[in-house]
Short mmCIF file of C-alpha atoms and ligand atoms in Angstrom, two decimals:
data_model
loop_
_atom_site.label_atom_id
_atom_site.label_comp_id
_atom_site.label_asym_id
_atom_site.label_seq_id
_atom_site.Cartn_x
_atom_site.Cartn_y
_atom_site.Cartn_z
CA UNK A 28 31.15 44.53 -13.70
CA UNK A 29 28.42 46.82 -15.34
CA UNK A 30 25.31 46.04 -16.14
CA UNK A 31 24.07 48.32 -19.05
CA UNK A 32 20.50 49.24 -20.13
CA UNK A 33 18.14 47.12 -18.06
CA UNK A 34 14.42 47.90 -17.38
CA UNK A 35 14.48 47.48 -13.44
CA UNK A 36 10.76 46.72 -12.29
CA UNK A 37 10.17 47.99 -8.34
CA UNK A 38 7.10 48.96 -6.63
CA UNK A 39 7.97 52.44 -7.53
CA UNK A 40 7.86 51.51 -11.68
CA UNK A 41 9.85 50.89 -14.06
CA UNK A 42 13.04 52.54 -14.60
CA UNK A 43 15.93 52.19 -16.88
CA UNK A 44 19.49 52.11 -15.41
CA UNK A 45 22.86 50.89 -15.43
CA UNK A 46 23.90 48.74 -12.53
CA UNK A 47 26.99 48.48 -11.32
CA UNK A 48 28.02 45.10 -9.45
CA UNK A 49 31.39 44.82 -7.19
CA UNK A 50 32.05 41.29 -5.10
CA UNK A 51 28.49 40.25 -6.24
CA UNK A 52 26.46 43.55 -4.92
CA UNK A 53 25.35 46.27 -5.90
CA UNK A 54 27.65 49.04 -5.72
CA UNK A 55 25.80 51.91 -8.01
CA UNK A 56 22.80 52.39 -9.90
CA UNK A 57 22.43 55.59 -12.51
CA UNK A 58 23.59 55.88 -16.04
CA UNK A 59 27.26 55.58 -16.83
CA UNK A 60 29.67 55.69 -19.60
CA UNK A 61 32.09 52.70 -19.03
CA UNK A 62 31.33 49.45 -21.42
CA UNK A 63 29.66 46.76 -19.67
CA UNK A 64 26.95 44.24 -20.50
CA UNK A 65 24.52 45.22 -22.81
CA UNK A 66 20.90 43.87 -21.53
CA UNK A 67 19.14 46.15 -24.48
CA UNK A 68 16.16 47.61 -22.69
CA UNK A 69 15.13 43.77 -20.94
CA UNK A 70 12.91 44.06 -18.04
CA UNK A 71 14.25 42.87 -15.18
CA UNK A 72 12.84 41.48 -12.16
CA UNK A 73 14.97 42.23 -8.92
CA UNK A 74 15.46 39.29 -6.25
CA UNK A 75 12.68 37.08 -7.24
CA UNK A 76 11.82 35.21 -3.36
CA UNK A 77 9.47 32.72 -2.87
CA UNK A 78 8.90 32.45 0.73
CA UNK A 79 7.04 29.10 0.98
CA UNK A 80 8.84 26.15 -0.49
CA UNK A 81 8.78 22.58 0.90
CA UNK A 82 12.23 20.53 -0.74
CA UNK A 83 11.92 17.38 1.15
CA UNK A 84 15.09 15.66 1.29
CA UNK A 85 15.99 13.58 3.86
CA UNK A 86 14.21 10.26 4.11
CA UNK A 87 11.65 11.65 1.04
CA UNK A 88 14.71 12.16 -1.43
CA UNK A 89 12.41 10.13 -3.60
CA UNK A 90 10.06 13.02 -3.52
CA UNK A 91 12.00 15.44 -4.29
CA UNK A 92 15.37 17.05 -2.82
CA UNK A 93 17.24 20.32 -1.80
CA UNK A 94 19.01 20.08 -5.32
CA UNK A 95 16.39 19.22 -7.58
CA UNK A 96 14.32 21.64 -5.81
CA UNK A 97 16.67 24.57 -6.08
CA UNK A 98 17.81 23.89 -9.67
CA UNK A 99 13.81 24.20 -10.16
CA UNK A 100 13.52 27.30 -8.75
CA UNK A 101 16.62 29.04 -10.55
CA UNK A 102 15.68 27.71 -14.06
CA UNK A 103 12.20 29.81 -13.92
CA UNK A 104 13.88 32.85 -11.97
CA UNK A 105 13.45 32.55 -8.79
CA UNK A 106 17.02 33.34 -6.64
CA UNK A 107 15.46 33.07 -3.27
CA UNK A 108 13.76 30.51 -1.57
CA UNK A 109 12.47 29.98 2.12
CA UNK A 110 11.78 26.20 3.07
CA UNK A 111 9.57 24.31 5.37
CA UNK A 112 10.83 21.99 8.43
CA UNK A 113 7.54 19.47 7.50
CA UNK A 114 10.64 17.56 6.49
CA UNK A 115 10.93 13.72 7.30
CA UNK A 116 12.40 13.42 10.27
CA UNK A 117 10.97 17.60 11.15
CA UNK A 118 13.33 19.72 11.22
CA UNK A 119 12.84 20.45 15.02
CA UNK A 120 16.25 21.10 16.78
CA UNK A 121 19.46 22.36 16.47
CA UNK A 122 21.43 19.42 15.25
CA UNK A 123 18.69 18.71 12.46
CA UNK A 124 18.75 22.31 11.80
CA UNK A 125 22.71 22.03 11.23
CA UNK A 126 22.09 19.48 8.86
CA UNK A 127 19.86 21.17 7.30
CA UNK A 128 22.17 23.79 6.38
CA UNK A 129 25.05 22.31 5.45
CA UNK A 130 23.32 20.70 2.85
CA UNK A 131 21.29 23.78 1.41
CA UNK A 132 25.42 24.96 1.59
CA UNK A 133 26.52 21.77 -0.35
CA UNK A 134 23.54 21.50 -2.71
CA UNK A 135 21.65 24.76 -3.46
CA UNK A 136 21.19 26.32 -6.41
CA UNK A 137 19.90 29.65 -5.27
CA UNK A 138 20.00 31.62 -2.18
CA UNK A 139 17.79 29.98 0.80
CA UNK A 140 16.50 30.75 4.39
CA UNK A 141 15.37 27.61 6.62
CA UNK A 142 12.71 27.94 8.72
CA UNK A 143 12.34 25.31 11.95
CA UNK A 144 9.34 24.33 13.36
CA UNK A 145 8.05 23.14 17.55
CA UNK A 146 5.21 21.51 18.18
CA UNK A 147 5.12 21.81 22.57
CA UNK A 148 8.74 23.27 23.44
CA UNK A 149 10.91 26.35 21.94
CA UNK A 150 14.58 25.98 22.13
CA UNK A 151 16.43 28.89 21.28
CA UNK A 152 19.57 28.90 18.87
CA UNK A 153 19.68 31.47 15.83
CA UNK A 154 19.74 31.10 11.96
CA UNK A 155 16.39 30.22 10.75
CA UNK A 156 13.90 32.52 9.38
CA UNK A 157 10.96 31.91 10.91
CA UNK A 158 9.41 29.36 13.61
CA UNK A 159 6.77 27.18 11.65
CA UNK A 160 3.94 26.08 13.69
CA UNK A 161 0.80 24.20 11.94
CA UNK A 162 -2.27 24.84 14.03
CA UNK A 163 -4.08 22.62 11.47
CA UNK A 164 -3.96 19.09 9.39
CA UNK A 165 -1.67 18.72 6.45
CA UNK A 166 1.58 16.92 4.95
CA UNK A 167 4.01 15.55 8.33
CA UNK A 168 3.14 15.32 11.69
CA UNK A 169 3.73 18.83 13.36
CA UNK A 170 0.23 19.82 14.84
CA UNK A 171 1.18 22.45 17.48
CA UNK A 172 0.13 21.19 21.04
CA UNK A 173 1.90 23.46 22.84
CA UNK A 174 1.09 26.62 24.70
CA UNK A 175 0.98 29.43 22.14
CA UNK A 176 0.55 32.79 24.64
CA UNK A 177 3.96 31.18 25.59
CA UNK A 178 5.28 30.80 22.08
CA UNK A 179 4.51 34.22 21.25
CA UNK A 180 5.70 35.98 24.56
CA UNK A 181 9.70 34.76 22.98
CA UNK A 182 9.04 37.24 20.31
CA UNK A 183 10.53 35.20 17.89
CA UNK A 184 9.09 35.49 14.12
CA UNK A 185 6.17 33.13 13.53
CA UNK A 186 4.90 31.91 10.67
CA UNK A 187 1.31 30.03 10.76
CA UNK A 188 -0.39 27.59 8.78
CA UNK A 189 -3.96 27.39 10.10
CA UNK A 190 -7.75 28.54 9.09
CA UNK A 191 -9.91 31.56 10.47
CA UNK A 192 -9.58 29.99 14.08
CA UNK A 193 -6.05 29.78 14.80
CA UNK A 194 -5.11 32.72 12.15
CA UNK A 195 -7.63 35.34 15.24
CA UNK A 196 -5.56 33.69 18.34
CA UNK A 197 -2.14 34.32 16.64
CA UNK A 198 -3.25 38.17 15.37
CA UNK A 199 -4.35 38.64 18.76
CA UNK A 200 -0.80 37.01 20.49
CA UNK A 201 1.02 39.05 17.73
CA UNK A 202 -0.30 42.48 18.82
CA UNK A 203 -0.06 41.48 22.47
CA UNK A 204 3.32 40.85 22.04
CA UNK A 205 4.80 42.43 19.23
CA UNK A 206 5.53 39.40 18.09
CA UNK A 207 6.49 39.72 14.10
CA UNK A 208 3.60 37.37 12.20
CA UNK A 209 3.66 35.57 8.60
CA UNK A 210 0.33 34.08 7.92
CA UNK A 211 0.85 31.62 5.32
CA UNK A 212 -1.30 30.85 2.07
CA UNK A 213 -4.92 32.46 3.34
CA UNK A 214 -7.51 30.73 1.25
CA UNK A 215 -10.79 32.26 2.49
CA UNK A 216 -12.46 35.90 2.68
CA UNK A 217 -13.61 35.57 6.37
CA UNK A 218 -9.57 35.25 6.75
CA UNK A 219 -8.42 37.87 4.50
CA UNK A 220 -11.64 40.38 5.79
CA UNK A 221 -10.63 39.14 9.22
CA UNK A 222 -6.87 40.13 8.38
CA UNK A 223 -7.61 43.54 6.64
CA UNK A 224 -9.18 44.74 9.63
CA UNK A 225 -6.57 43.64 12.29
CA UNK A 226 -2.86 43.55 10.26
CA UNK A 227 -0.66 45.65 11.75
CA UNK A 228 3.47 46.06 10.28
CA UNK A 229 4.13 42.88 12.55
CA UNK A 230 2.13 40.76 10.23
CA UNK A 231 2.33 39.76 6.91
CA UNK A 232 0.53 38.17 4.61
CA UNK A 233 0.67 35.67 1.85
CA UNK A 234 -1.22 33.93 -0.68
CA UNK A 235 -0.74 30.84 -3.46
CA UNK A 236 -0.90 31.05 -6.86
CA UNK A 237 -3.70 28.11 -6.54
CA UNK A 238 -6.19 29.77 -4.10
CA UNK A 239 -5.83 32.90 -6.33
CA UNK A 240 -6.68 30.59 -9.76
CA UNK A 241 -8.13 27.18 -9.06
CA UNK A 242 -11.73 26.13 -8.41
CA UNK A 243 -13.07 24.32 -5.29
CA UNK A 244 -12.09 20.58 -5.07
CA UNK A 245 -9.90 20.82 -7.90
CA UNK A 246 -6.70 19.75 -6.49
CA UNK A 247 -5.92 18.19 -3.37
CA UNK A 248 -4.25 20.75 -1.47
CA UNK A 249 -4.01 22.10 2.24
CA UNK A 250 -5.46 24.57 2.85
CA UNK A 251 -8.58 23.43 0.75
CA UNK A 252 -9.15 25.50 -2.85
CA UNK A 253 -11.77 28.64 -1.90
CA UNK A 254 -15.18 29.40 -3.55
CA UNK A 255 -15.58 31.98 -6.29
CA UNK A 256 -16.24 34.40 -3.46
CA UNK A 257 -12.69 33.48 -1.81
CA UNK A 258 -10.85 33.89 -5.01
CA UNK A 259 -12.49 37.33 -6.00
CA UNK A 260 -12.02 38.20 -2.17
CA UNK A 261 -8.08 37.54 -2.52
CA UNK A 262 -7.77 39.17 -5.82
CA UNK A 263 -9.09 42.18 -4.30
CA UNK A 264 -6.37 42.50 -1.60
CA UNK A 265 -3.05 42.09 -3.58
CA UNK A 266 -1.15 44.75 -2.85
CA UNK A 267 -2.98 45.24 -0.25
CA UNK A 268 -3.57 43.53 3.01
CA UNK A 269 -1.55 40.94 0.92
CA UNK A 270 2.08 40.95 0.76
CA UNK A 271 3.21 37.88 -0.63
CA UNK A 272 2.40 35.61 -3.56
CA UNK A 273 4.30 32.17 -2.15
CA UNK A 274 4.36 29.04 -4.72
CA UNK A 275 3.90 26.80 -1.51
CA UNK A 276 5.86 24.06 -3.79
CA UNK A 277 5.03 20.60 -2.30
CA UNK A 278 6.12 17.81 -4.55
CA UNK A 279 4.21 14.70 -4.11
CA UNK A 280 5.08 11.15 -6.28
CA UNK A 281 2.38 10.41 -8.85
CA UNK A 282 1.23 7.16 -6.59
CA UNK A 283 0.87 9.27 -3.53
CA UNK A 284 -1.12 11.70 -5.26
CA UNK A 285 -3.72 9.56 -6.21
CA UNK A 286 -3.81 8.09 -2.92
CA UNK A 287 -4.67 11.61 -1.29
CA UNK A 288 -1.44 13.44 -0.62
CA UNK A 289 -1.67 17.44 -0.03
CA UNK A 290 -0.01 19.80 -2.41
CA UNK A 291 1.34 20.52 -5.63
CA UNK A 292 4.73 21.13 -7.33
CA UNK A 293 4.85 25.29 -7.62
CA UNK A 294 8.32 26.91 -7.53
CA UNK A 295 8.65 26.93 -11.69
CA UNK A 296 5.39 28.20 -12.19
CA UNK A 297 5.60 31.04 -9.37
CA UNK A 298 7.20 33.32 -11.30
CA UNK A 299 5.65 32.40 -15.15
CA UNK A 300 2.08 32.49 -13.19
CA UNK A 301 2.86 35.91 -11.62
CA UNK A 302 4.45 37.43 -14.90
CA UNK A 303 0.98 36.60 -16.70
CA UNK A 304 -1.03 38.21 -14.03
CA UNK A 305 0.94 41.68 -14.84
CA UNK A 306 1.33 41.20 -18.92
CA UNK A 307 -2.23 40.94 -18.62
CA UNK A 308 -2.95 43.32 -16.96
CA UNK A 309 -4.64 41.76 -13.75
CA UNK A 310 -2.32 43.68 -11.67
CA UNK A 311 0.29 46.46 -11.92
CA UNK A 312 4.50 45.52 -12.75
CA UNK A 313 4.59 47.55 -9.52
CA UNK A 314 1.89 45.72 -7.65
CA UNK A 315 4.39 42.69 -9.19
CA UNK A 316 7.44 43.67 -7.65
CA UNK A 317 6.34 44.39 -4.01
CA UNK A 318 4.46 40.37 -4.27
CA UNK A 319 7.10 38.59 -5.47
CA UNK A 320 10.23 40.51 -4.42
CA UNK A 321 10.27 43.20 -2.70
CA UNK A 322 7.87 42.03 0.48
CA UNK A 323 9.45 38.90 0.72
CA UNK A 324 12.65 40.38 0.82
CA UNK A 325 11.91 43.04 3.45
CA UNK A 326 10.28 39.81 5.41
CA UNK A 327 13.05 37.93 4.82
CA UNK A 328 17.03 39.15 4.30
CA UNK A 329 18.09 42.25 4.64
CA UNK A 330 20.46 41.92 1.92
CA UNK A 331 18.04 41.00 -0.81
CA UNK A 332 15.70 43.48 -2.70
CA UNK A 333 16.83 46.27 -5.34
CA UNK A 334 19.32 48.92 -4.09
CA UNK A 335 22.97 49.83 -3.52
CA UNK A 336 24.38 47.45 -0.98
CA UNK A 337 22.32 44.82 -1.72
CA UNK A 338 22.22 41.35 -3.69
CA UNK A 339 22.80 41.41 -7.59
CA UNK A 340 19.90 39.10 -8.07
CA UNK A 341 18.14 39.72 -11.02
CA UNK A 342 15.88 37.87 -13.95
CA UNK A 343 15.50 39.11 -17.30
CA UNK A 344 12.33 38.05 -18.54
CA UNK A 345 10.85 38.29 -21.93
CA UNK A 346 7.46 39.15 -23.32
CA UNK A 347 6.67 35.62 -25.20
CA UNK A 348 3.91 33.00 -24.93
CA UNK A 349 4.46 29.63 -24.00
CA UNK A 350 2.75 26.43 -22.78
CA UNK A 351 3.40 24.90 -19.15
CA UNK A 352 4.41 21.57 -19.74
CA UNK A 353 5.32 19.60 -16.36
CA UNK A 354 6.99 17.24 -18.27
CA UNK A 355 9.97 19.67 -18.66
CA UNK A 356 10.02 20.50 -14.90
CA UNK A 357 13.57 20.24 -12.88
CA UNK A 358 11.22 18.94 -9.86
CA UNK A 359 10.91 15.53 -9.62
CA UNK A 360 7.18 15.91 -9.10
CA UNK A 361 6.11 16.29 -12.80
CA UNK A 362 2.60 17.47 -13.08
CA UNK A 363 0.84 20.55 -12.69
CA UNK A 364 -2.39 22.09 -12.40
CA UNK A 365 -1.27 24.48 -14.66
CA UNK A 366 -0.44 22.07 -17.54
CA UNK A 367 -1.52 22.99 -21.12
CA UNK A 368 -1.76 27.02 -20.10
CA UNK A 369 -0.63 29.45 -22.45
CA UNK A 370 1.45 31.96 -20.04
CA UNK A 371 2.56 35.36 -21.04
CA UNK A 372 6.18 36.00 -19.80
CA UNK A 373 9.28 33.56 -19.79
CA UNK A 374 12.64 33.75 -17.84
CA UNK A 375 15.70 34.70 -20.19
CA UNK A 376 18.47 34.81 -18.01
CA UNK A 377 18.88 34.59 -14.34
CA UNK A 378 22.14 36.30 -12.14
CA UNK A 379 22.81 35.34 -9.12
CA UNK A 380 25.19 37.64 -7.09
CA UNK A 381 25.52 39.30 -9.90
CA UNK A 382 26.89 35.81 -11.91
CA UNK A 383 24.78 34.58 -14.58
CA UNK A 384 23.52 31.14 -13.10
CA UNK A 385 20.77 30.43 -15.79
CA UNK A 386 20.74 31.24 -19.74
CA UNK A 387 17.33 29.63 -20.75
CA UNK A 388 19.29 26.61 -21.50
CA UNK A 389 22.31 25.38 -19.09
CA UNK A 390 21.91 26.01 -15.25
CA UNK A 391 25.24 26.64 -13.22
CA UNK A 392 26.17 25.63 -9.76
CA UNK A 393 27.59 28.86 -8.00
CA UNK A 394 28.06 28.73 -3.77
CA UNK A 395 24.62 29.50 -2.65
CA UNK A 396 24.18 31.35 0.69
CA UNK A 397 21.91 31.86 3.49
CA UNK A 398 19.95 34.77 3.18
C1 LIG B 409 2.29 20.87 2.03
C2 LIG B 409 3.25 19.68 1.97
O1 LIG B 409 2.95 18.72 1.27
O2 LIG B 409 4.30 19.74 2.60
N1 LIG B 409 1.03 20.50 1.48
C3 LIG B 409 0.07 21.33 1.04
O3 LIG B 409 -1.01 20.86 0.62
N2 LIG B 409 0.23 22.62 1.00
C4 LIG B 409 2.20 21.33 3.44
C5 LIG B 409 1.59 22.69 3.63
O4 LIG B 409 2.17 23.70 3.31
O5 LIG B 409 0.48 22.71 4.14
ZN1 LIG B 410 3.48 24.60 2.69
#
């Protein structure tokens, strides 16, 4: 199959190219003669990941599930997806892990990685991405009691969910060790001043759409929405000591919203948010790229990002305004900070593996795979 005339965005710019796909990779990239698909000069986002994604499922299928989740996430262009073991019951050992993966297998509409989470014990078995550990309050019941020196001496990756406190002892565990390091959604500028000093290439760093945007006290969220000084703090470091740009999608009922629940819905604006921030110019297509697909990637799957041998993932987006409007969201959790904003960017088409699994109207089911 050959993909003709796209405008590929990477770190390195934007380049026009053919793309030829084989057994849903990419076999070549370069200009060739052959007929193929004619994209007509769209720009194209490669491997769109969004590393921080909580589906629920389970015993909160009510809340949201793997499928709606997914489906979500593919309609506004996103092909990747890491999820959270905050799940009810946690997803905290190897049978619950299995579980988990057979149905991401059965019910996922884009490509996933499952991350497991301890609270006092590790027990070792492969597959997930990272081991979540929550060093502070939020939605489930996974505070981390155990010993962390231990934890980090197993050099397996960690990702963290703390404040300034737990974010120094981890830094400090991760350079002892050489232990890899994903420090999820920072929120302050004592954390992301803290981080710019000590990040090393074992640690990695990500960021929310909503700390970046939203005012203090404005949504119920963990962590808690920054001051004007955090926000201008973050801004200042994408691209920078920041690697990421993670939705953090937690879906919440309307009911337990009002009655205090953490988090917001986030996978379909991730990418819409993201697209604004570039066709406005508040950072660089390039700076783009590396946030939303080429860092994850490298942090996550070594078969995703843009190059020959890798994933045909791509979205075609389109230069057009449009209104958020939760009400037309695939997650069950329909609301949004973001309602009523006029965005600059929409999704077009989305290919999966290089099969086109999202027109801007009908979504298709293709076997989705562990990254
Ligand atoms: C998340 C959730 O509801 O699972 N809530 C949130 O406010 N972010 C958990 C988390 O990532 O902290
Ligand atoms: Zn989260």
């Amino acid at each position: 199959m050959l993909f003709k005339n796209l405008n590929v965005v990477t770190s390195r710019g934007i380049k026009n190219c053919d793309i030829l796909v084989e057994n849903g990779k990419i076999k070549d990239i370069g200009s060739f003669s052959a007929k193929g698909i004619d994209f007509n000069g769209s720009i194209v986002i490669p491997s769109v990941i969004d590393m921080h994604v909580h589906c629920r499922d389970f015993n909160q299928d009510y809340k949201e599930t793997v499928e709606t989740a997914t489906k979500a996430a593919i309609s506004k262009g996103v092909t990747g997806i890491v999820e959270m073991p905050n799940t009810s019951p946690p997803v905290n050992n190897e049978d619950i892990f299995e579980e988990r993966r057979t149905l991401f297998k059965e019910k996922s509409y884009c490509d996933y990685g499952i991350n497991f989470s301890v609270t006092d014990h590790l027990t070792f078995f492969d597959g997930y991405k990272f081991i979540k550990i929550f060093l502070t309050e939020t939605t489930g019941k996974l505070l981390f009691k155990g010993d962390l020196d231990k934890l980090f001496s197993h050099k397996k990756p960690i990702a963290v969910h703390s404040d300034i406190n737990g974010i120094k002892e981890c830094v400090k565990l991760s350079i002892k060790y050489g232990t890899k390091l994903h420090v999820c959604h920072v929120s302050t500028k004592e954390e992301i001043e803290f981080l710019k000093e000590y990040k090393n290439e074992n640690i990695t760093v990500e960021v929310t759409p909503h700390h970046l945007l939203l005012p203090k006290n404005s949504e119920n969220v963990k962590p808690d929405l920054g001051e004007k000084k955090d926000r201008e703090a973050l801004w200042k470091e994408l691209g920078k000591t920041i690697d990421v740009i993670a939705s953090d999608h937690a879906p919440h009922t309307e009911e337990e919203k009002k009655k205090g629940a953490y988090g917001i819905p986030g996978v379909e604006t991730i990418l819409p948010l993201t697209l604004d921030f570039a066709f406005r110019k508040k950072i660089s297509f390039e700076t783009l790229a590396s946030l939303i697909s080429e860092n994850p990637a490298k942090i996550v799957s070594d078969k995703k990002g843009f190059g020959i041998g890798k994933d045909a993932d791509f979205t075609v987006i389109e230069e057009k305004e449009w209104i958020v409007d939760s009400k037309n969201f695939y997650s069950k959790s329909k609301f949004s900070p973001f309602d009523g904003m006029k965005l600059k960017g929409t999704v077009k088409t989305v290919i999966l593996r290089g099969e086109i699994v999202c027109d801007g109207e009908t979504i298709k089911k293709i076997n989705c795979k562990d990254m």
